[in-house]
CSV table of C-alpha atoms and ligand atoms in Angstrom, one decimal:
chain,number,residue,atom,x,y,z
J,764,UNK,CA,43.3,-15.6,111.3
J,765,UNK,CA,42.7,-18.9,113.1
J,766,UNK,CA,43.7,-19.1,116.8
J,767,UNK,CA,46.3,-21.7,115.9
J,768,UNK,CA,47.8,-19.5,113.3
J,769,UNK,CA,47.8,-16.5,115.6
J,770,UNK,CA,49.4,-18.6,118.3
J,771,UNK,CA,52.1,-19.8,116.0
J,772,UNK,CA,52.7,-16.4,114.6
J,773,UNK,CA,53.0,-15.0,118.1
J,774,UNK,CA,55.4,-17.8,119.1
J,775,UNK,CA,57.7,-16.9,116.2
J,776,UNK,CA,58.0,-20.5,115.1
J,777,UNK,CA,61.4,-20.2,113.7
J,778,UNK,CA,64.8,-21.6,114.5
J,779,UNK,CA,64.5,-20.4,118.1
J,780,UNK,CA,61.7,-19.5,120.4
J,781,UNK,CA,61.2,-15.7,120.1
J,782,UNK,CA,61.1,-14.1,123.4
J,783,UNK,CA,58.9,-11.0,123.6
J,784,UNK,CA,58.3,-8.1,125.9
J,785,UNK,CA,55.2,-8.1,128.0
J,786,UNK,CA,53.7,-10.1,130.8
J,787,UNK,CA,52.6,-13.6,130.2
J,788,UNK,CA,48.9,-12.9,130.8
J,789,UNK,CA,49.0,-10.4,127.9
J,790,UNK,CA,49.9,-13.0,125.5
J,791,UNK,CA,47.3,-13.2,122.8
J,792,UNK,CA,46.7,-16.9,123.4
J,793,UNK,CA,45.9,-16.0,127.0
J,794,UNK,CA,43.7,-13.1,126.0
J,795,UNK,CA,41.8,-15.3,123.6
J,796,UNK,CA,41.2,-17.7,126.4
J,797,UNK,CA,39.9,-15.0,128.7
J,798,UNK,CA,37.6,-13.4,126.2
J,799,UNK,CA,35.7,-16.1,124.2
J,800,UNK,CA,33.5,-13.3,122.8
J,801,UNK,CA,31.6,-14.8,119.9
J,802,UNK,CA,30.8,-18.4,120.6
J,803,UNK,CA,34.3,-19.5,119.9
J,804,UNK,CA,34.7,-20.6,123.5
J,805,UNK,CA,36.4,-23.9,123.0
J,806,UNK,CA,39.3,-24.3,125.5
J,807,UNK,CA,42.6,-25.6,124.3
J,808,UNK,CA,43.0,-29.2,125.4
J,809,UNK,CA,45.9,-28.3,127.7
J,810,UNK,CA,43.8,-25.8,129.5
J,811,UNK,CA,40.8,-28.0,130.0
J,812,UNK,CA,43.1,-30.0,132.3
J,813,UNK,CA,41.9,-33.0,134.2
J,814,UNK,CA,43.6,-33.8,137.5
J,815,UNK,CA,45.4,-37.1,137.1
J,816,UNK,CA,45.7,-39.3,140.2
J,817,UNK,CA,49.0,-39.4,142.0
J,818,UNK,CA,50.7,-42.8,141.7
J,819,UNK,CA,49.9,-44.8,144.7
J,820,UNK,CA,52.3,-47.2,146.4
J,821,UNK,CA,51.7,-50.8,145.5
J,822,UNK,CA,48.7,-52.2,147.4
J,823,UNK,CA,49.7,-54.3,150.4
J,824,UNK,CA,47.8,-57.6,150.4
J,825,UNK,CA,45.6,-57.7,153.4
J,826,UNK,CA,46.7,-60.2,156.1
J,827,UNK,CA,44.0,-62.6,157.1
J,828,UNK,CA,42.3,-61.5,160.4
J,829,UNK,CA,42.2,-64.1,163.1
J,830,UNK,CA,38.8,-65.8,163.0
J,831,UNK,CA,37.6,-65.7,166.5
J,832,UNK,CA,33.9,-66.6,166.2
J,833,UNK,CA,34.2,-68.9,163.2
J,834,UNK,CA,32.6,-72.3,163.6
J,835,UNK,CA,35.0,-75.1,164.5
J,836,UNK,CA,36.8,-76.5,161.5
J,837,UNK,CA,35.9,-80.0,160.4
J,838,UNK,CA,38.5,-82.6,161.2
J,839,UNK,CA,41.3,-82.7,158.7
J,840,UNK,CA,40.8,-85.1,155.8
J,841,UNK,CA,43.7,-87.5,155.2
J,842,UNK,CA,45.5,-86.3,151.9
J,843,UNK,CA,48.6,-87.1,150.1
J,844,UNK,CA,51.7,-85.2,151.4
J,845,UNK,CA,52.1,-81.8,149.9
J,846,UNK,CA,54.8,-81.6,147.2
J,847,UNK,CA,57.9,-79.8,148.3
J,848,UNK,CA,57.6,-76.1,147.3
J,849,UNK,CA,59.9,-75.0,144.5
J,850,UNK,CA,61.2,-71.4,144.8
J,851,UNK,CA,59.4,-69.2,142.2
J,852,UNK,CA,61.9,-67.2,140.2
J,853,UNK,CA,61.4,-63.4,140.8
J,854,UNK,CA,60.6,-61.8,137.4
J,855,UNK,CA,63.1,-59.2,136.2
J,856,UNK,CA,61.8,-55.8,137.3
J,857,UNK,CA,60.8,-53.6,134.4
J,858,UNK,CA,62.3,-50.6,136.2
J,859,UNK,CA,65.0,-50.6,138.8
J,860,UNK,CA,63.7,-49.8,142.3
J,861,UNK,CA,63.8,-46.0,142.8
J,862,UNK,CA,65.9,-44.9,145.8
J,863,UNK,CA,63.9,-42.9,148.3
J,864,UNK,CA,65.5,-43.7,151.6
J,865,UNK,CA,68.4,-41.2,151.5
J,866,UNK,CA,68.6,-39.7,155.0
J,867,UNK,CA,67.7,-36.0,155.0
J,868,UNK,CA,70.8,-33.8,154.7
J,869,UNK,CA,71.2,-30.0,154.3
J,870,UNK,CA,71.7,-28.3,150.9
J,871,UNK,CA,75.5,-27.9,151.0
J,872,UNK,CA,75.8,-31.5,152.2
J,873,UNK,CA,73.6,-32.7,149.4
J,874,UNK,CA,75.7,-30.7,146.9
J,875,UNK,CA,78.9,-32.3,148.1
J,876,UNK,CA,77.3,-35.8,148.2
J,877,UNK,CA,76.4,-35.3,144.6
J,878,UNK,CA,79.8,-33.9,143.7
J,879,UNK,CA,81.6,-37.0,145.1
J,880,UNK,CA,78.9,-39.6,144.1
J,881,UNK,CA,80.2,-42.9,142.9
J,882,UNK,CA,77.0,-44.8,143.1
J,883,UNK,CA,76.8,-45.8,139.4
J,884,UNK,CA,79.1,-46.3,136.4
J,885,UNK,CA,78.6,-42.7,135.2
J,886,UNK,CA,81.1,-41.5,137.7
J,887,UNK,CA,83.8,-43.1,135.6
J,888,UNK,CA,83.1,-41.1,132.5
J,889,UNK,CA,81.8,-37.8,133.7
J,890,UNK,CA,84.0,-34.6,133.7
J,891,UNK,CA,82.0,-33.3,136.7
J,892,UNK,CA,78.5,-33.7,138.2
J,893,UNK,CA,75.7,-31.2,137.4
J,894,UNK,CA,73.7,-30.4,140.5
J,895,UNK,CA,71.3,-27.7,139.4
J,896,UNK,CA,70.9,-24.0,138.7
J,897,UNK,CA,68.7,-21.2,139.7
J,898,UNK,CA,67.1,-20.1,142.9
J,899,UNK,CA,66.7,-22.9,145.6
J,900,UNK,CA,63.8,-20.8,147.0
J,901,UNK,CA,62.1,-20.6,143.6
J,902,UNK,CA,58.4,-21.6,143.3
J,903,UNK,CA,58.9,-23.3,139.9
J,904,UNK,CA,61.1,-26.3,139.5
J,905,UNK,CA,62.0,-27.6,136.1
J,906,UNK,CA,63.3,-31.1,135.8
J,907,UNK,CA,65.2,-32.4,132.7
J,908,UNK,CA,66.8,-35.6,131.8
J,909,UNK,CA,70.6,-35.6,132.1
J,910,UNK,CA,73.6,-33.4,131.4
J,911,UNK,CA,74.9,-33.3,127.8
J,912,UNK,CA,78.4,-32.6,126.6
J,913,UNK,CA,78.3,-28.8,127.4
J,914,UNK,CA,76.7,-29.3,130.8
J,915,UNK,CA,79.3,-32.0,131.7
J,916,UNK,CA,82.0,-29.5,130.8
J,917,UNK,CA,80.5,-26.5,132.6
J,918,UNK,CA,78.8,-28.2,135.5
J,919,UNK,CA,75.5,-26.5,134.9
J,920,UNK,CA,72.2,-27.8,133.5
J,921,UNK,CA,70.8,-26.6,130.1
J,922,UNK,CA,73.7,-24.5,128.8
J,923,UNK,CA,73.8,-25.9,125.3
J,924,UNK,CA,71.3,-25.3,122.4
J,925,UNK,CA,68.5,-27.0,124.3
J,926,UNK,CA,69.2,-24.7,127.2
J,927,UNK,CA,69.1,-21.6,125.0
J,928,UNK,CA,65.7,-22.6,123.8
J,929,UNK,CA,64.6,-23.3,127.4
J,930,UNK,CA,65.8,-19.8,128.4
J,931,UNK,CA,63.9,-18.2,125.6
J,932,UNK,CA,60.7,-20.1,126.6
J,933,UNK,CA,61.1,-19.1,130.2
J,934,UNK,CA,61.7,-15.5,129.2
J,935,UNK,CA,58.6,-15.6,126.9
J,936,UNK,CA,56.6,-16.9,129.9
J,937,UNK,CA,57.8,-14.0,132.0
J,938,UNK,CA,60.0,-16.1,134.2
J,939,UNK,CA,63.5,-15.1,135.2
J,940,UNK,CA,65.7,-18.2,134.9
J,941,UNK,CA,67.9,-17.3,137.9
J,942,UNK,CA,65.2,-15.9,140.2
J,943,UNK,CA,61.9,-17.7,139.4
J,944,UNK,CA,63.0,-21.2,138.7
J,945,UNK,CA,65.3,-23.9,139.8
J,946,UNK,CA,66.4,-26.3,137.1
J,947,UNK,CA,67.7,-29.8,137.8
J,948,UNK,CA,68.0,-33.1,136.0
J,949,UNK,CA,67.0,-36.7,136.8
J,950,UNK,CA,70.7,-37.7,136.3
J,951,UNK,CA,73.5,-35.6,137.7
J,952,UNK,CA,76.1,-37.2,135.4
J,953,UNK,CA,76.3,-37.3,131.7
J,954,UNK,CA,75.6,-40.6,130.0
J,955,UNK,CA,78.4,-41.2,127.6
J,956,UNK,CA,77.6,-40.1,124.0
J,957,UNK,CA,74.3,-38.7,125.4
J,958,UNK,CA,72.7,-42.1,125.4
J,959,UNK,CA,69.4,-42.6,127.2
J,960,UNK,CA,69.7,-43.0,131.0
J,961,UNK,CA,69.6,-46.6,132.2
J,962,UNK,CA,67.1,-47.7,134.8
J,963,UNK,CA,69.8,-48.5,137.4
J,964,UNK,CA,71.4,-45.1,136.8
J,965,UNK,CA,68.0,-43.4,137.3
J,966,UNK,CA,67.5,-45.4,140.5
J,967,UNK,CA,70.9,-44.6,141.9
J,968,UNK,CA,70.4,-40.9,141.3
J,969,UNK,CA,66.7,-40.6,142.4
J,970,UNK,CA,67.4,-39.9,146.0
J,971,UNK,CA,69.3,-36.8,145.1
J,972,UNK,CA,66.4,-35.4,143.0
J,973,UNK,CA,64.0,-36.3,145.7
J,974,UNK,CA,66.0,-34.4,148.3
J,975,UNK,CA,66.3,-31.4,146.0
J,976,UNK,CA,62.6,-31.3,145.6
J,977,UNK,CA,62.1,-31.6,149.4
J,978,UNK,CA,64.5,-28.7,150.0
J,979,UNK,CA,63.0,-26.5,147.4
J,980,UNK,CA,59.4,-27.3,148.1
J,981,UNK,CA,58.3,-25.9,144.8
J,982,UNK,CA,54.7,-24.8,144.1
J,983,UNK,CA,54.9,-26.4,140.7
J,984,UNK,CA,57.1,-28.9,139.0
J,985,UNK,CA,57.5,-29.0,135.2
J,986,UNK,CA,58.8,-32.3,133.9
J,987,UNK,CA,60.7,-31.8,130.6
J,988,UNK,CA,60.7,-34.9,128.5
J,989,UNK,CA,59.9,-38.5,128.8
J,990,UNK,CA,62.6,-39.5,131.3
J,991,UNK,CA,61.7,-36.8,133.8
J,992,UNK,CA,58.0,-37.4,133.4
J,993,UNK,CA,58.2,-41.2,133.6
J,994,UNK,CA,60.6,-41.2,136.5
J,995,UNK,CA,58.6,-38.8,138.6
J,996,UNK,CA,55.2,-40.3,137.8
J,997,UNK,CA,56.5,-43.9,137.9
J,998,UNK,CA,54.8,-44.6,134.6
J,999,UNK,CA,55.6,-45.9,131.2
J,1000,UNK,CA,53.1,-43.6,129.5
J,1001,UNK,CA,54.2,-41.5,126.6
J,1002,UNK,CA,54.6,-37.7,126.7
J,1003,UNK,CA,51.5,-37.5,124.5
J,1004,UNK,CA,49.4,-39.2,127.1
J,1005,UNK,CA,50.9,-37.3,130.0
J,1006,UNK,CA,50.8,-33.7,128.9
J,1007,UNK,CA,47.7,-31.6,129.2
J,1008,UNK,CA,46.9,-32.9,132.6
J,1009,UNK,CA,47.9,-31.8,136.1
J,1010,UNK,CA,49.7,-34.7,137.9
J,1011,UNK,CA,51.1,-34.7,141.4
J,1012,UNK,CA,54.5,-35.6,142.7
J,1013,UNK,CA,54.6,-35.9,146.5
J,1014,UNK,CA,51.6,-33.6,146.6
J,1015,UNK,CA,53.1,-31.0,144.3
J,1016,UNK,CA,51.3,-30.2,141.1
J,1017,UNK,CA,53.3,-31.4,138.1
J,1018,UNK,CA,52.9,-30.5,134.5
J,1019,UNK,CA,54.6,-32.5,131.7
J,1020,UNK,CA,56.0,-30.9,128.6
J,1021,UNK,CA,58.4,-31.8,125.7
J,1022,UNK,CA,62.1,-31.7,126.2
J,1023,UNK,CA,63.7,-28.6,124.6
J,1024,UNK,CA,66.1,-30.8,122.7
J,1025,UNK,CA,63.1,-32.6,121.1
J,1026,UNK,CA,61.6,-29.2,120.3
J,1027,UNK,CA,64.7,-28.2,118.4
J,1028,UNK,CA,64.1,-31.2,116.1
J,1029,UNK,CA,60.3,-30.9,116.0
J,1030,UNK,CA,59.5,-27.2,115.7
J,1031,UNK,CA,55.8,-27.5,115.2
J,1032,UNK,CA,55.5,-29.1,118.7
J,1033,UNK,CA,56.6,-25.8,120.1
J,1034,UNK,CA,53.0,-24.7,120.0
J,1035,UNK,CA,52.1,-27.6,122.3
J,1036,UNK,CA,55.0,-26.7,124.6
J,1037,UNK,CA,53.5,-23.2,124.8
J,1038,UNK,CA,50.2,-24.6,125.7
J,1039,UNK,CA,52.0,-26.6,128.4
J,1040,UNK,CA,53.5,-23.4,129.8
J,1041,UNK,CA,50.0,-21.8,129.8
J,1042,UNK,CA,48.7,-24.7,131.7
J,1043,UNK,CA,51.6,-24.5,134.2
J,1044,UNK,CA,51.0,-20.8,134.7
J,1045,UNK,CA,47.3,-21.4,135.3
J,1046,UNK,CA,48.1,-24.1,137.9
J,1047,UNK,CA,50.6,-21.8,139.5
J,1048,UNK,CA,48.0,-19.0,139.8
J,1049,UNK,CA,45.4,-21.4,141.1
J,1050,UNK,CA,47.9,-22.5,143.8
J,1051,UNK,CA,47.5,-18.9,145.1
J,1052,UNK,CA,50.6,-17.4,143.7
H,1325,LIG,N1,69.2,-31.9,128.5
H,1325,LIG,C1,68.8,-32.2,129.8
H,1325,LIG,O1,67.8,-32.9,130.0
H,1325,LIG,N2,69.5,-31.6,130.7
H,1325,LIG,C2,70.5,-30.8,130.5
H,1325,LIG,O2,71.0,-30.3,131.5
H,1325,LIG,C3,70.9,-30.5,129.2
H,1325,LIG,C4,70.2,-31.1,128.2
């Protein structure tokens, strides 16, 4: 049986991710990787990860140094008076400026700031905010997009069908969802009708996520889906381009994977999500854990 077929069989590609007993390293996909016995040593793309560069702040144009020893300038030539400068219209930014300046506050203060937040229009339509779930001392941090209907009702992230799939994936990866991970979203409030987050909503909420990451200081971040990946990495690149690499966010290794809601609709891509989890585990181990 081909490795892909074995992998898919083991993953139980069915309506839900089949959790199985046993430690992650004993997964056949992992064993295949550890024992390339007969020349079949090709590494899955996700495992042959390249380290992607961390996004750099925009370069600051160097200011002209004073010219102390330059030869004396020639006398000015008489020219026509310079035209009066017209203001150049600022182009519409493609993305709203991300908020990063939130003053450090402690965890309970952060929770109550989020609970009472009125920084964008989503406060008018939410039932309640969704701060996060799991262990704030966890080494793994998973970041999704925004609360959906169930999350908005219960005040917890990933409690709907996508959440069940995520729980199964975590369990299959040997991770306890309450002990080993902390799960948060880019947005803390539900966009009405589950529409995509708007750039100004992401910008308004970004300071909260940043503070959560600073408090938790995870060893590894897994960005679930396009909005989490693009927001954290400040890129417009597609998931297809971003996954299979180890990125960095504020110095923390970051792996990109598909959003569980997408996987519910695109079951064959669960195999790729499994590869992403393998990559995440490898990065986690390499970080000395
Ligand atoms: N999708 C998300 O991105 N987050 C949730 O909390 C639920 C669904």
